[in-house]
Amino acid sequence: MDLQLDTEQAILRDTAERFLAERYDERTRQTMADREGAWRSEIWREFARLGWLGLPFAPDDGGSGGGPVEIAVLMEAFGRHLVLEPYVATVILSGGLIASLASEAERQRLLAPIIDGRTVMAFAHEDRGAPATATPVSTGYLLSGQKKAVLGAPLAEALLVSAVMSGGGKGVFWVPASSPGITIRPRQTIDRRWAGEVAFDNVTVPGSALIGANADAEASIDAVIERAIAALAADAVGAMTVLVTATVDYAKTRVQFGQPIGRFQALQHRLVDMKVKEEEARASCLFATLSLLENAGLRRRAVAGAKAKIGRCARAVYQDAIQLHGAIGTTDELPVGAYAKRLIAFESLFGTTREHLRRYAGIIADPQVSAAALLGDGL
Amino acid sequence: MDLSLNAADIAFRDDVRAFLDAQVPPSMRQAYDLTTGLFVDPDIAIHFHRALYRKGWSVPHWPVAYGGTGWSPVQRYIFEIECARTGAPAFNGAGAHFVGPVIMRFGTDEQKQTYLPRIRSGDDIWAQGYSEPGSGSDLASLKTKAESDGNDYIVTGQKIWTTFAHKSNRIFALVRTSKEGKRQEGITFLLIDMDCAGITVRPIIGNGGDHEFNEVFFDAVRVPKSNRVGDENKGWDVAKYLLEFERGGNFVAGRARASFAKAVALIAARCPEDAALAARMAEIGTDLDAMEMLELSVLSATQTGTNPGPKSSLLKLRWSQIRQSICELALDAIGDDALAWIERRPLDEGLQLPPDDESLLAIGPRYLNSRAYTIMGGTSEVQTNILAKLLLGL
């Protein structure tokens, strides 16, 4: 049992913090936010140079073999600096699926351009209406269906898309985003990231587009979404940390009734409440992060629980951050609004707080599960 | 990072389980299940304590030189989890957790030799004489006075909310030895025998029906100066050292999880379709997971020598609230059965109902009793003041 960052993890944390503090300023964010579909990010290539785009992949695949903790460390820094680049879409989701499903040859071919920053990808998974289908034809497959809220889609050169196979299982296909029959309707999200509705209208793909020739990829899809949720949880913790610090600092400097408002006990108690929620969210995120190395049952429980718990804490924190900043907190004059929106996005992505709370309730309703200690019981 | 036990820790856990299986008989588990107060009656808990003493495990957290086990923090954590899982009763925390460490740090050699072995063996049961009728959260305003008279102090005044004073043979008390200067600088820490002439104990029955608290009156009680811990007028430093243990020193996750699992089992048996209750159960479950992780993080930091600092106030604040919420969850799970009440304490004495029905009867009183969690050991509001100052610099 050890819950401390090791030396290399601490270096990663410090490097990320230093780099983003220097390089990821408001203008960089603005450029990224305004750039619909026209993907030319200098900062993305720097991410590649720093090794971040290959962080979770095996050294044999050209990555640096980082685990969930390394990803969480990086994502927390992204949350602190409101990084808008499609890291989760490209590296965690798309790269993660390729790493888990693909053959060695496919991994060499598809991961290399992700790792060196040439290719941005998105994973089109959640269906709008009936599930997308893959119909076998002589040349390969015909893909049809509607995918909603696909993170990073307008920026992506290639898509992974999940579709129901004729055998009933799900496959994951690699397709160029420019393929005939694909329509992407760009949508900016509340926190100024890019997502899109993606329609597949009889898109022809070769048989080799089915990643790993695997017609039963559901478990891998679930696992990679759990990793995305844990990564976004760390991002949310980073954003909460900034909000709490900013609100405490504001209370120390804003003078009313002849003294800093942080001297008033009613406000002190609310600030402590925010800080406590940040600490609980961090602990919950750590549980989800470490669970990714464990069995599917523990992963489901920890990830659903963390999504619900952090969603609840995040909402309380940004609401109080706005309240304690007073009128200025309701505008975009200060970063409070941008951080609040980042956290609202977290509440909605990959299942809402309420959906995950329901899922968690179903898991924990078994008294044996609820009785198990987090340390050593391995449930 | 990892959240797993190594082979040595797993072997240790097996040893602990075997010991507990042998030493915690069903009658003791039942007493634990039906205890409505925070602590199992010392008359029952002493039997488990004696078994621990024979095994050499009665004060695991003490330095080995004083009879501690030398366990790693993780092993102590495992021990606590297994005790909670089994329903093993805790015994005399005021001795082993509060005054013991204080005597080790500030006591004379004679005090160490006199008192520490008797805490280990269970021969002494200690009560904590801190609060007074006019001094609750504002402890430093305490008035019980100790006047110098040759080699003795003459102690006069009143303590209140004294847990198990009626079962204790000793009490440690904060007394005023000076009215000069800052209030904190006139306080002294004394060890007092409960059988001294002039001490009267009067019970206070909680609204949960339990007799845990007492008033303790001191009427010109003669206490030898050799019973003073630390210097005269330096008792506040001793008190603050002790409060660190009261607020942070022990592990809570095991007990909290055991009571949560019981509430979950009640819901599964009685109202599995209640969506509102299921949502509340899930919220509390996520709170519990987070706090257990936070407790483990603090534990992990102590392994590398980091002091928990203000985190101990954070843990006290949230654990007390979450443990309350678990008692509340159980109350809601039994619905209108919460109306039933019997006065008899302990509930299992002269048991007439099937154990299941009896355990339902414990839920209402326990819920009421749990309201004290956020008051004792420093109220939530005081903890929040401390956090504002130490954690946020406000």
mmCIF file with all atom_site columns, N, CA and C in Angstrom, chain A residues 212-269:
data_model
loop_
_atom_site.group_PDB
_atom_site.id
_atom_site.type_symbol
_atom_site.label_atom_id
_atom_site.label_alt_id
_atom_site.label_comp_id
_atom_site.label_asym_id
_atom_site.label_entity_id
_atom_site.label_seq_id
_atom_site.pdbx_PDB_ins_code
_atom_site.Cartn_x
_atom_site.Cartn_y
_atom_site.Cartn_z
_atom_site.occupancy
_atom_site.B_iso_or_equiv
_atom_site.pdbx_formal_charge
_atom_site.auth_seq_id
_atom_site.auth_comp_id
_atom_site.auth_asym_id
_atom_site.auth_atom_id
_atom_site.pdbx_PDB_model_num
ATOM 1   N N  . GLY A 1 212 ? -8.388  -5.112 -35.031 1.00 0.00 ? 212 GLY A N  1
ATOM 2   C CA . GLY A 1 212 ? -8.076  -6.406 -34.424 1.00 0.00 ? 212 GLY A CA 1
ATOM 3   C C  . GLY A 1 212 ? -8.954  -7.532 -34.932 1.00 0.00 ? 212 GLY A C  1
ATOM 4   N N  . ALA A 1 213 ? -9.670  -7.291 -36.024 1.00 0.00 ? 213 ALA A N  1
ATOM 5   C CA . ALA A 1 213 ? -10.640 -8.266 -36.547 1.00 0.00 ? 213 ALA A CA 1
ATOM 6   C C  . ALA A 1 213 ? -11.526 -8.785 -35.415 1.00 0.00 ? 213 ALA A C  1
ATOM 7   N N  . ASN A 1 214 ? -11.799 -7.885 -34.463 1.00 0.00 ? 214 ASN A N  1
ATOM 8   C CA . ASN A 1 214 ? -12.505 -8.281 -33.240 1.00 0.00 ? 214 ASN A CA 1
ATOM 9   C C  . ASN A 1 214 ? -13.980 -7.880 -33.332 1.00 0.00 ? 214 ASN A C  1
ATOM 10  N N  . ALA A 1 215 ? -14.862 -8.872 -33.362 1.00 0.00 ? 215 ALA A N  1
ATOM 11  C CA . ALA A 1 215 ? -16.293 -8.608 -33.476 1.00 0.00 ? 215 ALA A CA 1
ATOM 12  C C  . ALA A 1 215 ? -16.979 -8.612 -32.114 1.00 0.00 ? 215 ALA A C  1
ATOM 13  N N  . ASP A 1 216 ? -16.183 -8.589 -31.054 1.00 0.00 ? 216 ASP A N  1
ATOM 14  C CA . ASP A 1 216 ? -16.766 -8.661 -29.708 1.00 0.00 ? 216 ASP A CA 1
ATOM 15  C C  . ASP A 1 216 ? -15.963 -7.766 -28.767 1.00 0.00 ? 216 ASP A C  1
ATOM 16  N N  . ALA A 1 217 ? -16.044 -6.457 -29.066 1.00 0.00 ? 217 ALA A N  1
ATOM 17  C CA . ALA A 1 217 ? -15.128 -5.506 -28.421 1.00 0.00 ? 217 ALA A CA 1
ATOM 18  C C  . ALA A 1 217 ? -15.760 -4.793 -27.220 1.00 0.00 ? 217 ALA A C  1
ATOM 19  N N  . GLU A 1 218 ? -16.946 -5.234 -26.824 1.00 0.00 ? 218 GLU A N  1
ATOM 20  C CA . GLU A 1 218 ? -17.694 -4.482 -25.806 1.00 0.00 ? 218 GLU A CA 1
ATOM 21  C C  . GLU A 1 218 ? -16.902 -4.260 -24.512 1.00 0.00 ? 218 GLU A C  1
ATOM 22  N N  . ALA A 1 219 ? -16.255 -5.313 -24.036 1.00 0.00 ? 219 ALA A N  1
ATOM 23  C CA . ALA A 1 219 ? -15.520 -5.185 -22.767 1.00 0.00 ? 219 ALA A CA 1
ATOM 24  C C  . ALA A 1 219 ? -14.387 -4.170 -22.901 1.00 0.00 ? 219 ALA A C  1
ATOM 25  N N  . SER A 1 220 ? -13.722 -4.184 -24.049 1.00 0.00 ? 220 SER A N  1
ATOM 26  C CA . SER A 1 220 ? -12.639 -3.209 -24.262 1.00 0.00 ? 220 SER A CA 1
ATOM 27  C C  . SER A 1 220 ? -13.187 -1.793 -24.321 1.00 0.00 ? 220 SER A C  1
ATOM 28  N N  . ILE A 1 221 ? -14.355 -1.645 -24.956 1.00 0.00 ? 221 ILE A N  1
ATOM 29  C CA . ILE A 1 221 ? -14.966 -0.311 -25.037 1.00 0.00 ? 221 ILE A CA 1
ATOM 30  C C  . ILE A 1 221 ? -15.312 0.189  -23.630 1.00 0.00 ? 221 ILE A C  1
ATOM 31  N N  . ASP A 1 222 ? -15.943 -0.683 -22.841 1.00 0.00 ? 222 ASP A N  1
ATOM 32  C CA . ASP A 1 222 ? -16.293 -0.292 -21.469 1.00 0.00 ? 222 ASP A CA 1
ATOM 33  C C  . ASP A 1 222 ? -15.049 0.134  -20.695 1.00 0.00 ? 222 ASP A C  1
ATOM 34  N N  . ALA A 1 223 ? -13.995 -0.661 -20.838 1.00 0.00 ? 223 ALA A N  1
ATOM 35  C CA . ALA A 1 223 ? -12.780 -0.377 -20.065 1.00 0.00 ? 223 ALA A CA 1
ATOM 36  C C  . ALA A 1 223 ? -12.163 0.949  -20.481 1.00 0.00 ? 223 ALA A C  1
ATOM 37  N N  . VAL A 1 224 ? -12.186 1.242  -21.782 1.00 0.00 ? 224 VAL A N  1
ATOM 38  C CA . VAL A 1 224 ? -11.546 2.481  -22.229 1.00 0.00 ? 224 VAL A CA 1
ATOM 39  C C  . VAL A 1 224 ? -12.397 3.691  -21.824 1.00 0.00 ? 224 VAL A C  1
ATOM 40  N N  . ILE A 1 225 ? -13.704 3.514  -21.773 1.00 0.00 ? 225 ILE A N  1
ATOM 41  C CA . ILE A 1 225 ? -14.555 4.621  -21.299 1.00 0.00 ? 225 ILE A CA 1
ATOM 42  C C  . ILE A 1 225 ? -14.330 4.851  -19.803 1.00 0.00 ? 225 ILE A C  1
ATOM 43  N N  . GLU A 1 226 ? -14.145 3.776  -19.063 1.00 0.00 ? 226 GLU A N  1
ATOM 44  C CA . GLU A 1 226 ? -13.799 3.954  -17.645 1.00 0.00 ? 226 GLU A CA 1
ATOM 45  C C  . GLU A 1 226 ? -12.501 4.733  -17.489 1.00 0.00 ? 226 GLU A C  1
ATOM 46  N N  . ARG A 1 227 ? -11.540 4.448  -18.361 1.00 0.00 ? 227 ARG A N  1
ATOM 47  C CA . ARG A 1 227 ? -10.281 5.198  -18.270 1.00 0.00 ? 227 ARG A CA 1
ATOM 48  C C  . ARG A 1 227 ? -10.492 6.672  -18.625 1.00 0.00 ? 227 ARG A C  1
ATOM 49  N N  . ALA A 1 228 ? -11.389 6.914  -19.584 1.00 0.00 ? 228 ALA A N  1
ATOM 50  C CA . ALA A 1 228 ? -11.683 8.309  -19.954 1.00 0.00 ? 228 ALA A CA 1
ATOM 51  C C  . ALA A 1 228 ? -12.367 9.033  -18.795 1.00 0.00 ? 228 ALA A C  1
ATOM 52  N N  . ILE A 1 229 ? -13.285 8.350  -18.118 1.00 0.00 ? 229 ILE A N  1
ATOM 53  C CA . ILE A 1 229 ? -13.977 8.988  -16.985 1.00 0.00 ? 229 ILE A CA 1
ATOM 54  C C  . ILE A 1 229 ? -12.979 9.301  -15.865 1.00 0.00 ? 229 ILE A C  1
ATOM 55  N N  . ALA A 1 230 ? -12.099 8.336  -15.585 1.00 0.00 ? 230 ALA A N  1
ATOM 56  C CA . ALA A 1 230 ? -11.107 8.580  -14.531 1.00 0.00 ? 230 ALA A CA 1
ATOM 57  C C  . ALA A 1 230 ? -10.202 9.752  -14.912 1.00 0.00 ? 230 ALA A C  1
ATOM 58  N N  . ALA A 1 231 ? -9.834  9.836  -16.196 1.00 0.00 ? 231 ALA A N  1
ATOM 59  C CA . ALA A 1 231 ? -8.986  10.943 -16.651 1.00 0.00 ? 231 ALA A CA 1
ATOM 60  C C  . ALA A 1 231 ? -9.723  12.270 -16.505 1.00 0.00 ? 231 ALA A C  1
ATOM 61  N N  . LEU A 1 232 ? -10.997 12.300 -16.898 1.00 0.00 ? 232 LEU A N  1
ATOM 62  C CA . LEU A 1 232 ? -11.779 13.530 -16.774 1.00 0.00 ? 232 LEU A CA 1
ATOM 63  C C  . LEU A 1 232 ? -12.008 13.885 -15.308 1.00 0.00 ? 232 LEU A C  1
ATOM 64  N N  . ALA A 1 233 ? -12.074 12.856 -14.454 1.00 0.00 ? 233 ALA A N  1
ATOM 65  C CA . ALA A 1 233 ? -12.222 13.117 -13.023 1.00 0.00 ? 233 ALA A CA 1
ATOM 66  C C  . ALA A 1 233 ? -11.000 13.873 -12.508 1.00 0.00 ? 233 ALA A C  1
ATOM 67  N N  . ALA A 1 234 ? -9.820  13.459 -12.953 1.00 0.00 ? 234 ALA A N  1
ATOM 68  C CA . ALA A 1 234 ? -8.596  14.162 -12.537 1.00 0.00 ? 234 ALA A CA 1
ATOM 69  C C  . ALA A 1 234 ? -8.596  15.586 -13.075 1.00 0.00 ? 234 ALA A C  1
ATOM 70  N N  . ASP A 1 235 ? -9.051  15.750 -14.292 1.00 0.00 ? 235 ASP A N  1
ATOM 71  C CA . ASP A 1 235 ? -9.192  17.080 -14.897 1.00 0.00 ? 235 ASP A CA 1
ATOM 72  C C  . ASP A 1 235 ? -10.116 17.947 -14.032 1.00 0.00 ? 235 ASP A C  1
ATOM 73  N N  . ALA A 1 236 ? -11.232 17.361 -13.602 1.00 0.00 ? 236 ALA A N  1
ATOM 74  C CA . ALA A 1 236 ? -12.190 18.101 -12.777 1.00 0.00 ? 236 ALA A CA 1
ATOM 75  C C  . ALA A 1 236 ? -11.569 18.486 -11.434 1.00 0.00 ? 236 ALA A C  1
ATOM 76  N N  . VAL A 1 237 ? -10.785 17.577 -10.851 1.00 0.00 ? 237 VAL A N  1
ATOM 77  C CA . VAL A 1 237 ? -10.124 17.890 -9.578  1.00 0.00 ? 237 VAL A CA 1
ATOM 78  C C  . VAL A 1 237 ? -9.166  19.066 -9.770  1.00 0.00 ? 237 VAL A C  1
ATOM 79  N N  . GLY A 1 238 ? -8.448  19.064 -10.898 1.00 0.00 ? 238 GLY A N  1
ATOM 80  C CA . GLY A 1 238 ? -7.558  20.195 -11.190 1.00 0.00 ? 238 GLY A CA 1
ATOM 81  C C  . GLY A 1 238 ? -8.332  21.499 -11.273 1.00 0.00 ? 238 GLY A C  1
ATOM 82  N N  . ALA A 1 239 ? -9.455  21.475 -11.967 1.00 0.00 ? 239 ALA A N  1
ATOM 83  C CA . ALA A 1 239 ? -10.270 22.685 -12.107 1.00 0.00 ? 239 ALA A CA 1
ATOM 84  C C  . ALA A 1 239 ? -10.821 23.137 -10.751 1.00 0.00 ? 239 ALA A C  1
ATOM 85  N N  . MET A 1 240 ? -11.248 22.173 -9.925  1.00 0.00 ? 240 MET A N  1
ATOM 86  C CA . MET A 1 240 ? -11.773 22.525 -8.599  1.00 0.00 ? 240 MET A CA 1
ATOM 87  C C  . MET A 1 240 ? -10.691 23.175 -7.742  1.00 0.00 ? 240 MET A C  1
ATOM 88  N N  . THR A 1 241 ? -9.476  22.629 -7.833  1.00 0.00 ? 241 THR A N  1
ATOM 89  C CA . THR A 1 241 ? -8.373  23.168 -7.036  1.00 0.00 ? 241 THR A CA 1
ATOM 90  C C  . THR A 1 241 ? -8.158  24.647 -7.331  1.00 0.00 ? 241 THR A C  1
ATOM 91  N N  . VAL A 1 242 ? -8.191  24.978 -8.626  1.00 0.00 ? 242 VAL A N  1
ATOM 92  C CA . VAL A 1 242 ? -8.000  26.381 -9.004  1.00 0.00 ? 242 VAL A CA 1
ATOM 93  C C  . VAL A 1 242 ? -9.137  27.240 -8.473  1.00 0.00 ? 242 VAL A C  1
ATOM 94  N N  . LEU A 1 243 ? -10.366 26.741 -8.583  1.00 0.00 ? 243 LEU A N  1
ATOM 95  C CA . LEU A 1 243 ? -11.512 27.527 -8.108  1.00 0.00 ? 243 LEU A CA 1
ATOM 96  C C  . LEU A 1 243 ? -11.433 27.774 -6.609  1.00 0.00 ? 243 LEU A C  1
ATOM 97  N N  . VAL A 1 244 ? -11.064 26.753 -5.858  1.00 0.00 ? 244 VAL A N  1
ATOM 98  C CA . VAL A 1 244 ? -10.994 26.909 -4.406  1.00 0.00 ? 244 VAL A CA 1
ATOM 99  C C  . VAL A 1 244 ? -9.909  27.920 -4.049  1.00 0.00 ? 244 VAL A C  1
ATOM 100 N N  . THR A 1 245 ? -8.731  27.759 -4.653  1.00 0.00 ? 245 THR A N  1
ATOM 101 C CA . THR A 1 245 ? -7.626  28.682 -4.359  1.00 0.00 ? 245 THR A CA 1
ATOM 102 C C  . THR A 1 245 ? -8.003  30.115 -4.750  1.00 0.00 ? 245 THR A C  1
ATOM 103 N N  . ALA A 1 246 ? -8.606  30.264 -5.933  1.00 0.00 ? 246 ALA A N  1
ATOM 104 C CA . ALA A 1 246 ? -8.968  31.606 -6.399  1.00 0.00 ? 246 ALA A CA 1
ATOM 105 C C  . ALA A 1 246 ? -9.991  32.241 -5.457  1.00 0.00 ? 246 ALA A C  1
ATOM 106 N N  . THR A 1 247 ? -10.920 31.437 -4.964  1.00 0.00 ? 247 THR A N  1
ATOM 107 C CA . THR A 1 247 ? -11.967 31.991 -4.104  1.00 0.00 ? 247 THR A CA 1
ATOM 108 C C  . THR A 1 247 ? -11.403 32.371 -2.736  1.00 0.00 ? 247 THR A C  1
ATOM 109 N N  . VAL A 1 248 ? -10.513 31.532 -2.209  1.00 0.00 ? 248 VAL A N  1
ATOM 110 C CA . VAL A 1 248 ? -9.871  31.860 -0.928  1.00 0.00 ? 248 VAL A CA 1
ATOM 111 C C  . VAL A 1 248 ? -9.050  33.152 -1.093  1.00 0.00 ? 248 VAL A C  1
ATOM 112 N N  . ASP A 1 249 ? -8.281  33.237 -2.183  1.00 0.00 ? 249 ASP A N  1
ATOM 113 C CA . ASP A 1 249 ? -7.462  34.438 -2.408  1.00 0.00 ? 249 ASP A CA 1
ATOM 114 C C  . ASP A 1 249 ? -8.340  35.686 -2.536  1.00 0.00 ? 249 ASP A C  1
ATOM 115 N N  . TYR A 1 250 ? -9.438  35.520 -3.240  1.00 0.00 ? 250 TYR A N  1
ATOM 116 C CA . TYR A 1 250 ? -10.347 36.659 -3.415  1.00 0.00 ? 250 TYR A CA 1
ATOM 117 C C  . TYR A 1 250 ? -10.888 37.125 -2.064  1.00 0.00 ? 250 TYR A C  1
ATOM 118 N N  . ALA A 1 251 ? -11.260 36.157 -1.219  1.00 0.00 ? 251 ALA A N  1
ATOM 119 C CA . ALA A 1 251 ? -11.814 36.501 0.095   1.00 0.00 ? 251 ALA A CA 1
ATOM 120 C C  . ALA A 1 251 ? -10.778 37.195 0.976   1.00 0.00 ? 251 ALA A C  1
ATOM 121 N N  . LYS A 1 252 ? -9.508  36.931 0.714   1.00 0.00 ? 252 LYS A N  1
ATOM 122 C CA . LYS A 1 252 ? -8.462  37.582 1.513   1.00 0.00 ? 252 LYS A CA 1
ATOM 123 C C  . LYS A 1 252 ? -8.208  39.022 1.069   1.00 0.00 ? 252 LYS A C  1
ATOM 124 N N  . THR A 1 253 ? -8.589  39.354 -0.177  1.00 0.00 ? 253 THR A N  1
ATOM 125 C CA . THR A 1 253 ? -8.252  40.683 -0.692  1.00 0.00 ? 253 THR A CA 1
ATOM 126 C C  . THR A 1 253 ? -9.470  41.589 -0.869  1.00 0.00 ? 253 THR A C  1
ATOM 127 N N  . ARG A 1 254 ? -10.621 41.012 -1.079  1.00 0.00 ? 254 ARG A N  1
ATOM 128 C CA . ARG A 1 254 ? -11.818 41.822 -1.283  1.00 0.00 ? 254 ARG A CA 1
ATOM 129 C C  . ARG A 1 254 ? -12.256 42.436 0.047   1.00 0.00 ? 254 ARG A C  1
ATOM 130 N N  . VAL A 1 255 ? -12.289 43.779 0.095   1.00 0.00 ? 255 VAL A N  1
ATOM 131 C CA . VAL A 1 255 ? -12.624 44.469 1.338   1.00 0.00 ? 255 VAL A CA 1
ATOM 132 C C  . VAL A 1 255 ? -14.053 44.995 1.272   1.00 0.00 ? 255 VAL A C  1
ATOM 133 N N  . GLN A 1 256 ? -14.820 44.675 2.276   1.00 0.00 ? 256 GLN A N  1
ATOM 134 C CA . GLN A 1 256 ? -16.163 45.244 2.463   1.00 0.00 ? 256 GLN A CA 1
ATOM 135 C C  . GLN A 1 256 ? -16.370 45.440 3.953   1.00 0.00 ? 256 GLN A C  1
ATOM 136 N N  . PHE A 1 257 ? -17.165 46.417 4.326   1.00 0.00 ? 257 PHE A N  1
ATOM 137 C CA . PHE A 1 257 ? -17.368 46.739 5.744   1.00 0.00 ? 257 PHE A CA 1
ATOM 138 C C  . PHE A 1 257 ? -16.022 46.950 6.444   1.00 0.00 ? 257 PHE A C  1
ATOM 139 N N  . GLY A 1 258 ? -15.046 47.465 5.700   1.00 0.00 ? 258 GLY A N  1
ATOM 140 C CA . GLY A 1 258 ? -13.773 47.825 6.307   1.00 0.00 ? 258 GLY A CA 1
ATOM 141 C C  . GLY A 1 258 ? -12.817 46.689 6.577   1.00 0.00 ? 258 GLY A C  1
ATOM 142 N N  . GLN A 1 259 ? -13.116 45.483 6.093   1.00 0.00 ? 259 GLN A N  1
ATOM 143 C CA . GLN A 1 259 ? -12.166 44.375 6.298   1.00 0.00 ? 259 GLN A CA 1
ATOM 144 C C  . GLN A 1 259 ? -12.305 43.348 5.178   1.00 0.00 ? 259 GLN A C  1
ATOM 145 N N  . PRO A 1 260 ? -11.237 42.530 4.985   1.00 0.00 ? 260 PRO A N  1
ATOM 146 C CA . PRO A 1 260 ? -11.350 41.477 3.975   1.00 0.00 ? 260 PRO A CA 1
ATOM 147 C C  . PRO A 1 260 ? -12.527 40.561 4.304   1.00 0.00 ? 260 PRO A C  1
ATOM 148 N N  . ILE A 1 261 ? -13.304 40.201 3.299   1.00 0.00 ? 261 ILE A N  1
ATOM 149 C CA . ILE A 1 261 ? -14.524 39.410 3.592   1.00 0.00 ? 261 ILE A CA 1
ATOM 150 C C  . ILE A 1 261 ? -14.165 38.020 4.141   1.00 0.00 ? 261 ILE A C  1
ATOM 151 N N  . GLY A 1 262 ? -12.920 37.575 3.936   1.00 0.00 ? 262 GLY A N  1
ATOM 152 C CA . GLY A 1 262 ? -12.472 36.298 4.493   1.00 0.00 ? 262 GLY A CA 1
ATOM 153 C C  . GLY A 1 262 ? -12.375 36.295 6.005   1.00 0.00 ? 262 GLY A C  1
ATOM 154 N N  . ARG A 1 263 ? -12.554 37.464 6.633   1.00 0.00 ? 263 ARG A N  1
ATOM 155 C CA . ARG A 1 263 ? -12.567 37.515 8.098   1.00 0.00 ? 263 ARG A CA 1
ATOM 156 C C  . ARG A 1 263 ? -13.926 37.107 8.661   1.00 0.00 ? 263 ARG A C  1
ATOM 157 N N  . PHE A 1 264 ? -14.927 37.114 7.834   1.00 0.00 ? 264 PHE A N  1
ATOM 158 C CA . PHE A 1 264 ? -16.276 36.784 8.342   1.00 0.00 ? 264 PHE A CA 1
ATOM 159 C C  . PHE A 1 264 ? -16.432 35.276 8.471   1.00 0.00 ? 264 PHE A C  1
ATOM 160 N N  . GLN A 1 265 ? -16.900 34.850 9.627   1.00 0.00 ? 265 GLN A N  1
ATOM 161 C CA . GLN A 1 265 ? -16.953 33.409 9.904   1.00 0.00 ? 265 GLN A CA 1
ATOM 162 C C  . GLN A 1 265 ? -17.896 32.672 8.944   1.00 0.00 ? 265 GLN A C  1
ATOM 163 N N  . ALA A 1 266 ? -18.992 33.307 8.594   1.00 0.00 ? 266 ALA A N  1
ATOM 164 C CA . ALA A 1 266 ? -19.944 32.641 7.693   1.00 0.00 ? 266 ALA A CA 1
ATOM 165 C C  . ALA A 1 266 ? -19.248 32.288 6.375   1.00 0.00 ? 266 ALA A C  1
ATOM 166 N N  . LEU A 1 267 ? -18.394 33.191 5.912   1.00 0.00 ? 267 LEU A N  1
ATOM 167 C CA . LEU A 1 267 ? -17.686 32.940 4.649   1.00 0.00 ? 267 LEU A CA 1
ATOM 168 C C  . LEU A 1 267 ? -16.530 31.957 4.847   1.00 0.00 ? 267 LEU A C  1
ATOM 169 N N  . GLN A 1 268 ? -15.859 32.075 5.990   1.00 0.00 ? 268 GLN A N  1
ATOM 170 C CA . GLN A 1 268 ? -14.776 31.122 6.277   1.00 0.00 ? 268 GLN A CA 1
ATOM 171 C C  . GLN A 1 268 ? -15.300 29.684 6.231   1.00 0.00 ? 268 GLN A C  1
ATOM 172 N N  . HIS A 1 269 ? -16.461 29.482 6.818   1.00 0.00 ? 269 HIS A N  1
ATOM 173 C CA . HIS A 1 269 ? -17.001 28.122 6.864   1.00 0.00 ? 269 HIS A CA 1
ATOM 174 C C  . HIS A 1 269 ? -17.363 27.619 5.474   1.00 0.00 ? 269 HIS A C  1
#
